Short mmCIF file of C-alpha atoms in Angstrom, two decimals:
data_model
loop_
_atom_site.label_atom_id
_atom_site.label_comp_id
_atom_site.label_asym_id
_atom_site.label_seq_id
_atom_site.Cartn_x
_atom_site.Cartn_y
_atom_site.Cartn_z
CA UNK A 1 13.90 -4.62 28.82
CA UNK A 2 11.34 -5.84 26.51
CA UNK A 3 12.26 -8.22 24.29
CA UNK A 4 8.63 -8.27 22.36
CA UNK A 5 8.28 -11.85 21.53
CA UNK A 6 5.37 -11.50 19.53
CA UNK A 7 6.49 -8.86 16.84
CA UNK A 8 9.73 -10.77 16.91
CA UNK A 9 8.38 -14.04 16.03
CA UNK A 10 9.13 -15.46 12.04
CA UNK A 11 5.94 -16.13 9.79
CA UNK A 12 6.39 -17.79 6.48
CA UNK A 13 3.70 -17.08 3.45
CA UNK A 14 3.90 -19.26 0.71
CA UNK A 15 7.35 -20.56 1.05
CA UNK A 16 8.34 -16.71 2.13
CA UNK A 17 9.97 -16.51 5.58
CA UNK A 18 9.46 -13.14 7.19
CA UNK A 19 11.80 -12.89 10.05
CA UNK A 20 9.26 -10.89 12.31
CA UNK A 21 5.76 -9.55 12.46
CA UNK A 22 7.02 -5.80 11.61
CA UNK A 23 6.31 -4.26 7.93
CA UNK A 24 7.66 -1.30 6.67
CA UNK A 25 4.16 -0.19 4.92
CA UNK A 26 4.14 1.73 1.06
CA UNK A 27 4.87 5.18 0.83
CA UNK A 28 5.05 8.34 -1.97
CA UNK A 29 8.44 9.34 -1.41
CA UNK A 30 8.31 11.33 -4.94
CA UNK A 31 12.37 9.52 -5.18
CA UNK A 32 11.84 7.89 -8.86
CA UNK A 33 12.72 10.25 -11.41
CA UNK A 34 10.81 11.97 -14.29
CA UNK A 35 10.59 8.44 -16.02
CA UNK A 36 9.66 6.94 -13.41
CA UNK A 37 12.62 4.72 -12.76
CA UNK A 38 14.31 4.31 -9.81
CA UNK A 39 17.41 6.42 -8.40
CA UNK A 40 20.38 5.78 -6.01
CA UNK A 41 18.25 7.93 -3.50
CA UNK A 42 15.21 5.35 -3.84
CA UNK A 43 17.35 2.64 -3.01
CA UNK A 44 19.36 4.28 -0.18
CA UNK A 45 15.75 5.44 2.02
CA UNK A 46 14.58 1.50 1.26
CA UNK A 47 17.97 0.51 2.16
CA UNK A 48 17.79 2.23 5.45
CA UNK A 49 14.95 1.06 6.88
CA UNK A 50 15.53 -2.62 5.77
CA UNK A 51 18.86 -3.06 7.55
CA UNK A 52 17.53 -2.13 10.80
CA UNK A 53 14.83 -4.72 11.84
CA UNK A 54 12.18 -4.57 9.68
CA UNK A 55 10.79 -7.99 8.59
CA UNK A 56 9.16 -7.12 5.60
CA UNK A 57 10.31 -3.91 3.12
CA UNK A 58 7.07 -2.61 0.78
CA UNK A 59 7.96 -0.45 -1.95
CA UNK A 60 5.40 2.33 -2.50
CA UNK A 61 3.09 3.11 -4.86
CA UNK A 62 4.61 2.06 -8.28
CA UNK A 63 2.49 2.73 -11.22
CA UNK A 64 1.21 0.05 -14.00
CA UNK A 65 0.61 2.42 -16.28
CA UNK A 66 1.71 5.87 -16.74
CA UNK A 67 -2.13 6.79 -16.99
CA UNK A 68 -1.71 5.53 -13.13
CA UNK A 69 0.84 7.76 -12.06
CA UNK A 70 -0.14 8.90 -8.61
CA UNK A 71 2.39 11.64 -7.65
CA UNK A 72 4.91 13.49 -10.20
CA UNK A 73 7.98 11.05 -9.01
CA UNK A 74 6.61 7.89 -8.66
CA UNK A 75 8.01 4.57 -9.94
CA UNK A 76 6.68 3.12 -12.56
CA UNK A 77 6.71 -0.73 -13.86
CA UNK A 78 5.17 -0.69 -17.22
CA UNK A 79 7.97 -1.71 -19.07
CA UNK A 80 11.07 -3.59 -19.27
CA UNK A 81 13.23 -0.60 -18.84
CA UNK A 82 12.30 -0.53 -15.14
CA UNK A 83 13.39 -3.75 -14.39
CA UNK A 84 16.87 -3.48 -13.68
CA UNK A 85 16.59 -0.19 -11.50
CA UNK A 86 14.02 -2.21 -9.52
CA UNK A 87 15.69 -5.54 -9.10
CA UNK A 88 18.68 -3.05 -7.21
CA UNK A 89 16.47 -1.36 -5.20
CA UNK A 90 14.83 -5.47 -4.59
CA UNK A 91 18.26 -6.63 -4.15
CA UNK A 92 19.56 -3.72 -1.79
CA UNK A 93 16.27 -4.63 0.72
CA UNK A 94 17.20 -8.15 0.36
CA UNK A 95 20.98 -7.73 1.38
CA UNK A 96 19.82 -5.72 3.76
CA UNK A 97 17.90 -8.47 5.90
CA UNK A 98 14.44 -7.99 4.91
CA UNK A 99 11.97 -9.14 2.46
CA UNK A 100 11.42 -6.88 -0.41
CA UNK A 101 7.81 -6.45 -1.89
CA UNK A 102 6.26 -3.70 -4.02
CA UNK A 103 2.87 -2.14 -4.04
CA UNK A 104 1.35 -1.81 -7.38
CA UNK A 105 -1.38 0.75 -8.39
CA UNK A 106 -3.37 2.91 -10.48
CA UNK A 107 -4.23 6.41 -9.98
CA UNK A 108 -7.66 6.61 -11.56
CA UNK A 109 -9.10 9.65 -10.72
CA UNK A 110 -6.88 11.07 -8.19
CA UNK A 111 -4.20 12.07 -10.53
CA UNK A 112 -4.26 14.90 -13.06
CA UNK A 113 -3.94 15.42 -16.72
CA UNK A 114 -0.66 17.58 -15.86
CA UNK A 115 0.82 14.71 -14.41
CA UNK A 116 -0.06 12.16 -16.93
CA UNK A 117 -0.44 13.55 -19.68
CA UNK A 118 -4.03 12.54 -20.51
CA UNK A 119 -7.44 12.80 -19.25
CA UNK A 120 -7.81 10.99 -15.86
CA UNK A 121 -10.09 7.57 -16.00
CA UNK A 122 -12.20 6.23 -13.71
CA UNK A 123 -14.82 3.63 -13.66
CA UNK A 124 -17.64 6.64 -13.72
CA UNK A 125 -17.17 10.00 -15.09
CA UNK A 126 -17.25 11.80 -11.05
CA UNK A 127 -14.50 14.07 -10.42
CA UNK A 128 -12.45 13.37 -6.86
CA UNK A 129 -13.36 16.17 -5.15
CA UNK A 130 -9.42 16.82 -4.04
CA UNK A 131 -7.88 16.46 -7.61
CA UNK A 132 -10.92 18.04 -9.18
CA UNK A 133 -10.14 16.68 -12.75
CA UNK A 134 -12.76 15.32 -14.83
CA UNK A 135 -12.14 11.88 -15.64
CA UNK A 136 -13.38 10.05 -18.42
CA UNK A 137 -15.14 7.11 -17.80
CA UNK A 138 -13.26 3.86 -18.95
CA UNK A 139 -15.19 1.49 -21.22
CA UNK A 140 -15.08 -2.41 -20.97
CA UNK A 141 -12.42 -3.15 -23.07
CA UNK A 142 -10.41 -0.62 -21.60
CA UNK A 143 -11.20 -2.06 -18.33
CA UNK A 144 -9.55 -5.56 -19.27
CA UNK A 145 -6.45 -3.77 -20.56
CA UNK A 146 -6.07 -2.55 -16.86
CA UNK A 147 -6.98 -5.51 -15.51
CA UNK A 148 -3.74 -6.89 -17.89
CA UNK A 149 -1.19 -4.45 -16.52
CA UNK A 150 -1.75 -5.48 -12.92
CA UNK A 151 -1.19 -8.57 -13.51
CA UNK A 152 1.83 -8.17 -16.34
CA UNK A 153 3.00 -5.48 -13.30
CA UNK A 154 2.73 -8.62 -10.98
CA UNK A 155 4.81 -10.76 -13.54
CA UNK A 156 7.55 -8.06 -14.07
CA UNK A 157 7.95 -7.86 -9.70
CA UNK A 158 8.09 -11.19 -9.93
CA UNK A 159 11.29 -11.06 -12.49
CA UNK A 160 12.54 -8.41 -10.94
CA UNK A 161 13.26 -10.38 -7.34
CA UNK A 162 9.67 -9.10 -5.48
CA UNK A 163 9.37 -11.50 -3.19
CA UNK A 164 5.71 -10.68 -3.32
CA UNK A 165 3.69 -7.70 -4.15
CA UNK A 166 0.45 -5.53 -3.18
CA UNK A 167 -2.29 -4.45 -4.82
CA UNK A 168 -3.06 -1.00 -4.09
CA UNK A 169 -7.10 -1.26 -3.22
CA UNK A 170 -7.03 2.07 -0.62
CA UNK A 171 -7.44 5.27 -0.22
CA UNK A 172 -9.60 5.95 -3.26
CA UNK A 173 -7.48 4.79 -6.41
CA UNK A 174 -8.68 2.68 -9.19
CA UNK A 175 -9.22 -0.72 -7.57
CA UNK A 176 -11.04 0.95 -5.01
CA UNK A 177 -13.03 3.62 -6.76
CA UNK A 178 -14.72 0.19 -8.36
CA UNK A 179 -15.51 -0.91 -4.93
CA UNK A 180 -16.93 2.19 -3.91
CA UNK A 181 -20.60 2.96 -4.36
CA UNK A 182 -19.40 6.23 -4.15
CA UNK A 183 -17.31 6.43 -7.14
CA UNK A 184 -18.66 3.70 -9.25
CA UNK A 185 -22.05 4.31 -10.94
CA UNK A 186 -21.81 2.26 -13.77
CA UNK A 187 -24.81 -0.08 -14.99
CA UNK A 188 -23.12 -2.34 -16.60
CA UNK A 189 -21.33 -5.74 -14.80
CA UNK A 190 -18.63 -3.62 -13.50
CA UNK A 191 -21.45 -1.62 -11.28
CA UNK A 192 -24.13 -1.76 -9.07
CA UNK A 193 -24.02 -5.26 -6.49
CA UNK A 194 -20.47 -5.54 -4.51
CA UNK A 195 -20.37 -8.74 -6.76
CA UNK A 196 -20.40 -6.40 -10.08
CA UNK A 197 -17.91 -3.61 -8.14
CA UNK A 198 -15.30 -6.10 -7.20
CA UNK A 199 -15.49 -7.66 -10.33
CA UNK A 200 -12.63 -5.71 -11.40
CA UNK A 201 -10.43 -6.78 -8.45
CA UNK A 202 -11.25 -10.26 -9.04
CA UNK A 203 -10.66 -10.15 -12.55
CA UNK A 204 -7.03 -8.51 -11.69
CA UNK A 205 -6.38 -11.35 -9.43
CA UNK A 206 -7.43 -14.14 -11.91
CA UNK A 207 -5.11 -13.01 -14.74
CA UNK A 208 -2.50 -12.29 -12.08
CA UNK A 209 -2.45 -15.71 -10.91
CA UNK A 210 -1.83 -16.88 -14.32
CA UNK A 211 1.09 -14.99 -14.94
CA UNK A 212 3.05 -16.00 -11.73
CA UNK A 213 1.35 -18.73 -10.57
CA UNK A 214 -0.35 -20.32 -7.37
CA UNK A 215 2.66 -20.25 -5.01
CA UNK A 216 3.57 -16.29 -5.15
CA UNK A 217 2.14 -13.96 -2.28
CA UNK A 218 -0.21 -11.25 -2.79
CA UNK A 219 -1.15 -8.84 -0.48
CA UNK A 220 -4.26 -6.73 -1.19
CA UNK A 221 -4.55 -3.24 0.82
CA UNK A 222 -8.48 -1.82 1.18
CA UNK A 223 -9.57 1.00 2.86
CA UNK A 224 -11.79 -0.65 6.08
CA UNK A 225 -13.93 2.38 5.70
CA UNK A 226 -14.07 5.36 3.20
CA UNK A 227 -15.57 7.81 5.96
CA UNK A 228 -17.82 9.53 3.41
CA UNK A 229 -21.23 9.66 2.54
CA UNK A 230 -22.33 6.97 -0.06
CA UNK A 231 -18.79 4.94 0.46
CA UNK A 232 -17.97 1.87 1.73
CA UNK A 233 -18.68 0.84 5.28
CA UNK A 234 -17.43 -2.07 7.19
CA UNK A 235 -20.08 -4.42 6.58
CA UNK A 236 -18.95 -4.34 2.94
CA UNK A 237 -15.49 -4.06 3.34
CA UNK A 238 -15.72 -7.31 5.54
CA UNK A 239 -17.33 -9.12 2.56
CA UNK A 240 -14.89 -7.39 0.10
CA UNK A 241 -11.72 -9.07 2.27
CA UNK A 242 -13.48 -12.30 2.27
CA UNK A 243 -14.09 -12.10 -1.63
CA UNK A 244 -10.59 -10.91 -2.18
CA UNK A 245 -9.14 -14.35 -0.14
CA UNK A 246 -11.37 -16.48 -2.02
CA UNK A 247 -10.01 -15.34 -5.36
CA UNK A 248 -5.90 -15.66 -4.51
CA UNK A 249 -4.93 -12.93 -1.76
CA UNK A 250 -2.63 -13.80 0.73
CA UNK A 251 -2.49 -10.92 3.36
CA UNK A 252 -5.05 -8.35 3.69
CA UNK A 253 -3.21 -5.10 4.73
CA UNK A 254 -6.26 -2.79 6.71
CA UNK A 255 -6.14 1.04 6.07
CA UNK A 256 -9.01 3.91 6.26
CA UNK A 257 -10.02 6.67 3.89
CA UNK A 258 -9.78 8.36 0.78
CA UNK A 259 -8.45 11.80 -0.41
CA UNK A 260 -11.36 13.70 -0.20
CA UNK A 261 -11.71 12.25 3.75
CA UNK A 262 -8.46 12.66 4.55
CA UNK A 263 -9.09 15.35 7.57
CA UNK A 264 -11.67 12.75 8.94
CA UNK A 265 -9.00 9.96 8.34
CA UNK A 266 -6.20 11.42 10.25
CA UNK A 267 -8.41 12.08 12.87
CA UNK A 268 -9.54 8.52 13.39
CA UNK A 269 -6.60 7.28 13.36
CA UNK A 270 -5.20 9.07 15.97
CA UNK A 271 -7.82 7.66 17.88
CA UNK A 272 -6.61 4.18 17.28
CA UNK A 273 -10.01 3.56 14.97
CA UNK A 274 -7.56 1.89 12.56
CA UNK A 275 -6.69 -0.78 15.06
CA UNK A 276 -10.18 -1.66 15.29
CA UNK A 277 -10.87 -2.08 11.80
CA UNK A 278 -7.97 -4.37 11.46
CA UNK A 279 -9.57 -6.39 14.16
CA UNK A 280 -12.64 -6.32 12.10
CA UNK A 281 -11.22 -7.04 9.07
CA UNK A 282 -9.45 -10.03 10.88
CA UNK A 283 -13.04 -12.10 12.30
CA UNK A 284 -14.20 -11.93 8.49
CA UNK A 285 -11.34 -13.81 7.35
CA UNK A 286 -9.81 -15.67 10.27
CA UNK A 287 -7.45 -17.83 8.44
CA UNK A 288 -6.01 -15.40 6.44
CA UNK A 289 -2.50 -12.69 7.89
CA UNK A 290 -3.75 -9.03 8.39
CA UNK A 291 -1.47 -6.22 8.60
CA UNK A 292 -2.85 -3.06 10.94
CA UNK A 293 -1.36 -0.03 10.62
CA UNK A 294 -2.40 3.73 11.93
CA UNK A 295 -0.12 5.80 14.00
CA UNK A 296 1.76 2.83 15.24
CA UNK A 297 5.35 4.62 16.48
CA UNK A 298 6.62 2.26 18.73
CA UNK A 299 6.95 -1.70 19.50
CA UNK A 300 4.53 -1.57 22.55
CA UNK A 301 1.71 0.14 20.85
CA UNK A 302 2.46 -2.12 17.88
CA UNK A 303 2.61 -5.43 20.52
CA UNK A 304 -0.63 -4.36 22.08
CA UNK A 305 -2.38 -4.01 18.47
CA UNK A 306 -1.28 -7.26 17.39
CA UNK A 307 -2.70 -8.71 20.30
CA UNK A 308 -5.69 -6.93 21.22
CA UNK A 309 -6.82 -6.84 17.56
CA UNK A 310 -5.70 -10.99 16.77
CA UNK A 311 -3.46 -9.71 13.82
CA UNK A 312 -0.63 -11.45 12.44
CA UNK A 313 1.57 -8.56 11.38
CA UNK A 314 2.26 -4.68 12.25
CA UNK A 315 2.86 -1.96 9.92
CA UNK A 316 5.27 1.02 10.83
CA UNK A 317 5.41 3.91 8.87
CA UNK A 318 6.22 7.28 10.52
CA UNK A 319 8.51 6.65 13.05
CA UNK A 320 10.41 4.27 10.95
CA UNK A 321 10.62 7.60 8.79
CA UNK A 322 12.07 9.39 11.79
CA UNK A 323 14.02 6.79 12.86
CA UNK A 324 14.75 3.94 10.52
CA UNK A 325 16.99 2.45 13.75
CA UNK A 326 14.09 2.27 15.85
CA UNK A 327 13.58 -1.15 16.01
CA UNK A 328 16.85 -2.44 16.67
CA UNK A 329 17.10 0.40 19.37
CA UNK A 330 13.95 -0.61 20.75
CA UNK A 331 15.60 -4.05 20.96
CA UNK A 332 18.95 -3.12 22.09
CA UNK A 333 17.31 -1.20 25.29
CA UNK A 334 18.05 2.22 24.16
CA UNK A 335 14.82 3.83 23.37
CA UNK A 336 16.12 7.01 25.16
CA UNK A 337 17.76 7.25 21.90
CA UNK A 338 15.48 6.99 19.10
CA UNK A 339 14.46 9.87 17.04
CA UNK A 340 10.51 10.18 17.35
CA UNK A 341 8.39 11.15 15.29
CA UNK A 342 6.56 14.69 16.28
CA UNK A 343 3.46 14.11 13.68
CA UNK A 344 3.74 17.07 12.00
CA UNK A 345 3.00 15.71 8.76
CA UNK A 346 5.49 17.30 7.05
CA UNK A 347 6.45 13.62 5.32
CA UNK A 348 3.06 14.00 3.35
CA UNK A 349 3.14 18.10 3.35
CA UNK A 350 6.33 17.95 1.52
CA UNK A 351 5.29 16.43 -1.57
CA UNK A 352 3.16 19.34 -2.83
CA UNK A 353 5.96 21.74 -2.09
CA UNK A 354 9.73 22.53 -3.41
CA UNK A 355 10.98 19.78 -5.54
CA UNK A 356 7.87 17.64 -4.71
CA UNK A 357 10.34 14.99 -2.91
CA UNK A 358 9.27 13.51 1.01
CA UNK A 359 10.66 15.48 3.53
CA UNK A 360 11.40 14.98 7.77
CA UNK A 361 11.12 17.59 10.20
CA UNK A 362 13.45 15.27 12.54
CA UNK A 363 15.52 12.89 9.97
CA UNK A 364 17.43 15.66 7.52
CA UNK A 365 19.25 12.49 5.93
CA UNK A 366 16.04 11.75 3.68
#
C-alpha cells in the first residue's frame, strides 16, 4: 500500500499551511441561486469533498460583477449581501479540514445578454464563436471599474474567511480575452504588445494588493495554450506566468483552452498534454508553486505528474466528483472501493440541460 509521500506532504504559502499537495480545482456547479448567493446545496458538495483529504478546497467561478456572470447559477460576490452565505460555505470547508479559497471571474464575452441582462463586454467588439453574442467593446474607464471589482471581490473573500483566492485568467474569460491576440484587438495601451494585453491583469493585481495587502495568497489560473489560430502559445504564456509573479501572484494554476477549442482541449488532455504544460509553465517561473491539472483521477497519476513535471501541487477534479472519498480510500488501501469516474462528461453536459444544475452519471448524491 502506497502511502504517496509526496502528495501527502504540507506546503505553507504566505503564512497558509496546506496539509497536502492535493487541490480540489474550481468548478460551475450552477448550485447558487437566481441571486447568485449561495445555498445549503453549495455548501454541502464543498463540504463533501473537503472532509475527505483534500488539502486545498477552491470555490468555482464566482462572479465580480453580475455583467460577469458565467453560467445562470453562479455565485456572485459583488456585494455585501453575499458575504454571509459565503463565509458558511468558507467556514463549512474550513471545519471540514481543508483550506477554503474562491476563484473570482468575469465572463466577458462568453456569457449572454439572457443571462445578464445586458450586452456582453469584451476588450474588442469579436463575438466568441460558442456564445455567439455580440459584445460591446469596453472603453478605458470602464476597464478600471473592472479592474476595481477584482480587487474589491478580493477584499470581500478576504472578509468573508478566503484563505486566499484565484483569479480566473483561463479558458477564454475576461482576464484572458486581454491576453489573447485572438480576442484583443484594441490599439490603445490595453492592446497590441503582451506588455499592453496583460496590462489589465497587472493592473487587477496592483489594486488588489492594496486592498488586502502583501501577505494574502493569490493564485492566478491561465490557459498554457488557447489551441486556436491567432491565440496564445506557450512561448507567451511562459512570459505571461513570469509577468503575473512579478506583479503579486502566488501560485500559478496551469490549464488549456477556450470555449470555442474545447473539442481540441479535451482531446489533449486526455493525452496528458496538460501535464506538460504545467511542466512548462513551471521552468519559466521556478520559484514560484504550480498546480497541474487534466484528467488526473487517481493519486498515482497525480504522484507521477508532480514529479515528472517538478510541480508543487495536484489538482483533482472529476473523480473527486465521482468520489469525493477517494483520497482517503486511496490512503486507507481500499481503492477496490472508490467510485470512478467513467468520463462521460455528463458533469459539464448537465449544465445546459434540465434545471441547468451539475449532474453525475456515478455519484446521484450531487
Amino acid at each position: 500500500m502506497s502511502t504517496f509521500a509526496a502528495l501527502m506532504k504540507p506546503l505553507e504559502i504566505k503564512g497558509v499551511r496546506l496539509p497536502n499537495r492535493i487541490v480540489f480545482p474550481p468548478t460551475v456547479t450552477n448550485y447558487a441561486d437566481a441571486e447568485g448567493k449561495v445555498t445549503e446545496r453549495l455548501i454541502r458538495y464543498y463540504r463533501e469533498i473537503a472532509r475527505h483529504g483534500v488539502g486545498l478546497t477552491v470555490v468555482g467561478a464566482t462572479a465580480i460583477a453580475r455583467a460577469g456572470n458565467l453560467f445562470p447559477l453562479c455565485s456572485r460576490i459583488d456585494g455585501d449581501e453575499y458575504l454571509e452565505g459565503l463565509s458558511r460555505l468558507f467556514s463549512a470547508i474550513r471545519e471540514a479540514g481543508s483550506v477554503p479559497a474562491v476563484q473570482l471571474a468575469h465572463a466577458g464575452r462568453q456569457t449572454s445578454q439572457k443571462m445578464t441582462g445586458e450586452q456582453p463586454v469584451a476588450p474588442s467588439p469579436i463575438p466568441c464563436p460558442v456564445w455567439k453574442d455580440l459584445p460591446r467593446e469596453l472603453s478605458a474607464p470602464e476597464i478600471e471599474k473592472v479592474e476595481d471589482d477584482f480587487a474589491e471581490g478580493t477584499r470581500k473573500a478576504k472578509l468573508a474567511g478566503a484563505a486566499m483566492v484565484e483569479l480566473h485568467g483561463a479558458h477564454g474569460y475576461l482576464i484572458n480575452q486581454f491576453l489573447s491576440p485572438n480576442s484583443n484587438h484594441r490599439t490603445d495601451h490595453y492592446g497590441g504588445s503582451l506588455e499592453n494585453r496583460a496590462r489589465f491583469a497587472r493592473n487587477i493585481l496592483h489594486k488588489t494588493r492594496a486592498r488586502v495587502g502583501s501577505d494574502y495568497p493569490i493564485i492566478c489560473r491561465i490557459s498554457a495554450e488557447e489551441f486556436m489560430e491567432g491565440g496564445l502559445t506557450l512561448s507567451e504564456t511562459r512570459e505571461i506566468a513570469a509577468l503575473l509573479v512579478e506583479n503579486g501572484v502566488d501560485i500559478i494554476s496551469v490549464s488549456a483552452g477556450v470555449a470555442a477549442s474545447r473539442p481540441l482541449r479535451d482531446q489533449y488532455m486526455k493525452q496528458g498534454r496538460f501535464w506538460e504544460l504545467a511542466g512548462e509553465i513551471k521552468q519559466a517561473i521556478p520559484r514560484t508553486p504550480v498546480i497541474a491539472v487534466g484528467k488526473i483521477l487517481d493519486l498515482a497519476t497525480a504522484e507521477k505528474v508532480m514529479e515528472s513535471q517538478g510541480v508543487e501541487l495536484i489538482a483533482i477534479c472529476r473523480a473527486l466528483i465521482a468520489d469525493p472519498e477517494m483520497v482517503t480510500k486511496s490512503l486507507e488501501g481500499k481503492a477496490d472501493e472508490i467510485i470512478r469516474c467513467i468520463e462521460c462528461g455528463n458533469c459539464t453536459a448537465s449544465l445546459v440541460k434540465d434545471d441547468l444544475t451539475m449532474q453525475c452519471s456515478v455519484n446521484a448524491g450531487l
